C-alpha positions in Angstrom: 18.8 -3.4 42.8 19.5 -7.0 41.8 16.4 -8.8 40.5 14.8 -10.8 43.3 14.0 -14.4 42.7 10.4 -15.6 43.0 9.3 -19.2 42.7 6.0 -18.1 41.2 4.5 -14.8 39.9 0.9 -13.9 40.4 -0.6 -11.4 38.0 -3.1 -9.2 39.8 -2.6 -6.1 37.7 -5.8 -4.2 37.1 -7.6 -5.9 39.9 -9.1 -4.2 43.0 -9.5 -5.5 46.5 -10.0 -8.2 47.4 -8.9 -9.9 44.2 -5.1 -9.5 44.7 -5.5 -11.3 48.1 -7.9 -13.9 46.6 -5.4 -14.8 43.8 -2.5 -14.9 46.3 -4.4 -17.1 48.7 -5.1 -19.6 45.9 -1.5 -19.7 44.8 -0.2 -20.0 48.4 -2.2 -23.2 48.8 -0.4 -24.7 45.8 3.2 -23.7 46.5 5.6 -25.4 48.8 6.5 -24.0 52.2 9.4 -21.6 52.0 8.7 -20.6 48.4 8.6 -17.0 47.5 5.6 -15.6 45.6 5.8 -12.3 43.7 2.4 -10.6 43.4 2.2 -8.0 40.7 -0.6 -5.4 41.3 -1.6 -1.9 40.3 -4.0 -1.3 43.1 -2.2 1.1 45.5 -4.1 -0.4 48.5 -2.6 -3.9 47.7 0.6 -3.1 49.7 -1.2 -2.7 53.0 -3.8 -5.4 52.1 -1.2 -8.1 51.3 1.1 -7.1 54.2 -1.8 -7.4 56.7 -3.1 -10.6 55.1 0.3 -12.3 55.1 0.7 -11.4 58.8 -2.7 -12.7 59.7 -2.2 -15.9 57.7 1.2 -16.5 59.2 3.1 -16.0 55.9 6.1 -13.6 55.7 5.7 -10.3 53.9 9.2 -9.6 52.5 8.6 -6.2 50.9 7.4 -4.3 47.8 9.2 -2.9 44.9 7.7 -0.3 42.6 8.3 -0.4 38.9 6.3 2.4 37.3 2.6 1.7 38.0 3.2 -1.9 39.1 3.8 -2.9 42.7 5.7 -6.1 43.1 5.0 -7.7 46.4 7.1 -10.5 47.7 5.8 -13.0 50.2 7.2 -16.2 51.6 4.9 -19.1 52.3 5.0 -20.3 55.9 5.4 -23.8 57.0 2.3 -25.6 58.4 3.5 -25.0 61.9 3.8 -21.2 61.1 0.3 -20.9 59.5 -2.7 -19.7 61.5 -5.4 -17.7 59.7 -7.1 -15.2 62.1 -10.6 -13.8 61.6 -12.1 -11.2 63.8 -14.8 -12.7 66.0 -17.1 -9.7 66.2 -19.0 -9.4 62.9 -22.0 -7.4 61.8 -23.8 -7.1 58.5 -24.7 -4.0 56.5 -28.4 -4.0 57.7 -27.4 -4.1 61.4 -25.1 -1.1 60.8 -27.8 0.8 58.9 -30.2 0.2 61.9 -27.6 1.5 64.3 -27.0 4.6 62.2 -30.8 5.2 61.8 -31.2 5.0 65.6 -28.4 7.5 66.1 -26.6 5.0 68.4 -23.4 6.3 69.7 -21.0 4.4 67.4 -18.0 5.2 65.2 -17.9 4.0 61.5 -14.3 3.6 60.4 -13.7 3.2 56.7 -10.3 1.6 56.0 -10.4 1.7 52.2 -7.9 3.9 50.3 -8.6 7.6 50.2 -9.7 7.6 46.6 -12.3 4.8 47.3 -13.6 6.8 50.2 -13.8 10.1 48.3 -16.1 8.7 45.6 -18.5 6.8 47.9 -18.7 6.5 51.6 -21.1 6.4 54.6 -21.7 10.0 55.6 -20.7 9.5 59.3 -17.6 7.4 58.4 -14.1 8.4 59.5 -11.5 7.6 56.8 -8.3 5.9 57.9 -6.8 3.6 55.2 -5.6 0.2 56.5 -2.0 1.1 55.7 -2.2 4.2 58.0 -4.0 2.6 60.9 -1.0 2.0 63.1 0.1 5.6 62.8 -3.3 7.1 63.2 -5.0 4.8 65.7 -4.6 7.6 68.3 -7.4 9.4 66.4 -9.8 6.8 67.7 -11.2 6.4 71.3 -10.5 3.0 72.7 -13.8 3.0 74.6 -16.0 3.7 71.5 -18.0 1.0 69.7 -16.2 1.0 66.3 -17.8 -0.5 63.1 -15.1 -1.1 60.5 -16.0 -1.1 56.8 -14.1 -1.7 53.6 -15.3 -2.8 50.2 -15.9 -6.5 50.9 -15.1 -7.2 54.6 -11.5 -8.4 54.0 -9.5 -5.3 54.8 -11.9 -4.4 57.6 -11.3 -7.9 59.1 -7.6 -7.2 59.2 -8.2 -3.7 60.6 -10.5 -5.0 63.3 -7.8 -7.5 64.3 -5.2 -4.8 64.4 -7.4 -2.5 66.5 -8.1 -5.3 69.0 -4.4 -6.0 69.3 -3.9 -2.3 70.0 -6.3 -2.5 72.9 -9.6 -1.5 71.4 -12.3 -3.6 73.0 -15.5 -2.9 71.0 -14.5 -3.4 67.4 -17.0 -5.0 64.9 -16.2 -6.0 61.3 -19.0 -5.1 58.8 -19.5 -7.7 56.1 -19.9 -7.5 53.1 -19.2 -3.7 53.4 -19.4 -1.0 50.7 -19.7 -3.5 47.8 -23.3 -4.1 48.8 -24.1 -1.0 50.9 -27.7 0.2 50.2 -27.8 2.9 52.9 -27.0 6.6 52.5 -23.7 7.5 50.9 -21.9 10.7 49.9 -18.9 11.8 48.0 -16.3 14.4 48.8 -16.9 17.7 47.2 
């Protein structure tokens, strides 16, 4: 394949979520509308993360090329008229989720981190569906359930909550800050 032209390259290699998005956001504020940004990352979850973020921010996700362990994501900055950053309106914190779990409330905890992140540390009751698989696997969830969405920091879960709401789920809550500061029970896959 012919080398794609990017106006600026963002080095996010070795960084985990949400840092590839954080670095990309900062650069997107500085570049001109219509410019193409190449984000180089090694975090496998960055593909779904950047694609969902670009969509929610109004930027255009062009695609991803893999070169060895490096994922090269290409995004085009939207014009001011195209940009609109969405955030999911229903938010809960870790302590509220812990109380719901302790009270055995009839809720679903959906963990949208990558499978490897989930395997090493997750809420015991959580169902694992990585953000990148959510469209294909949303039928595994009941539209009438109260769904608390978690990720590492609240960024991917925000995107997932928006996606579920757009798919017709009515009781979706984003948990912030998520697993990065979770003090409740956890388990690992054996």
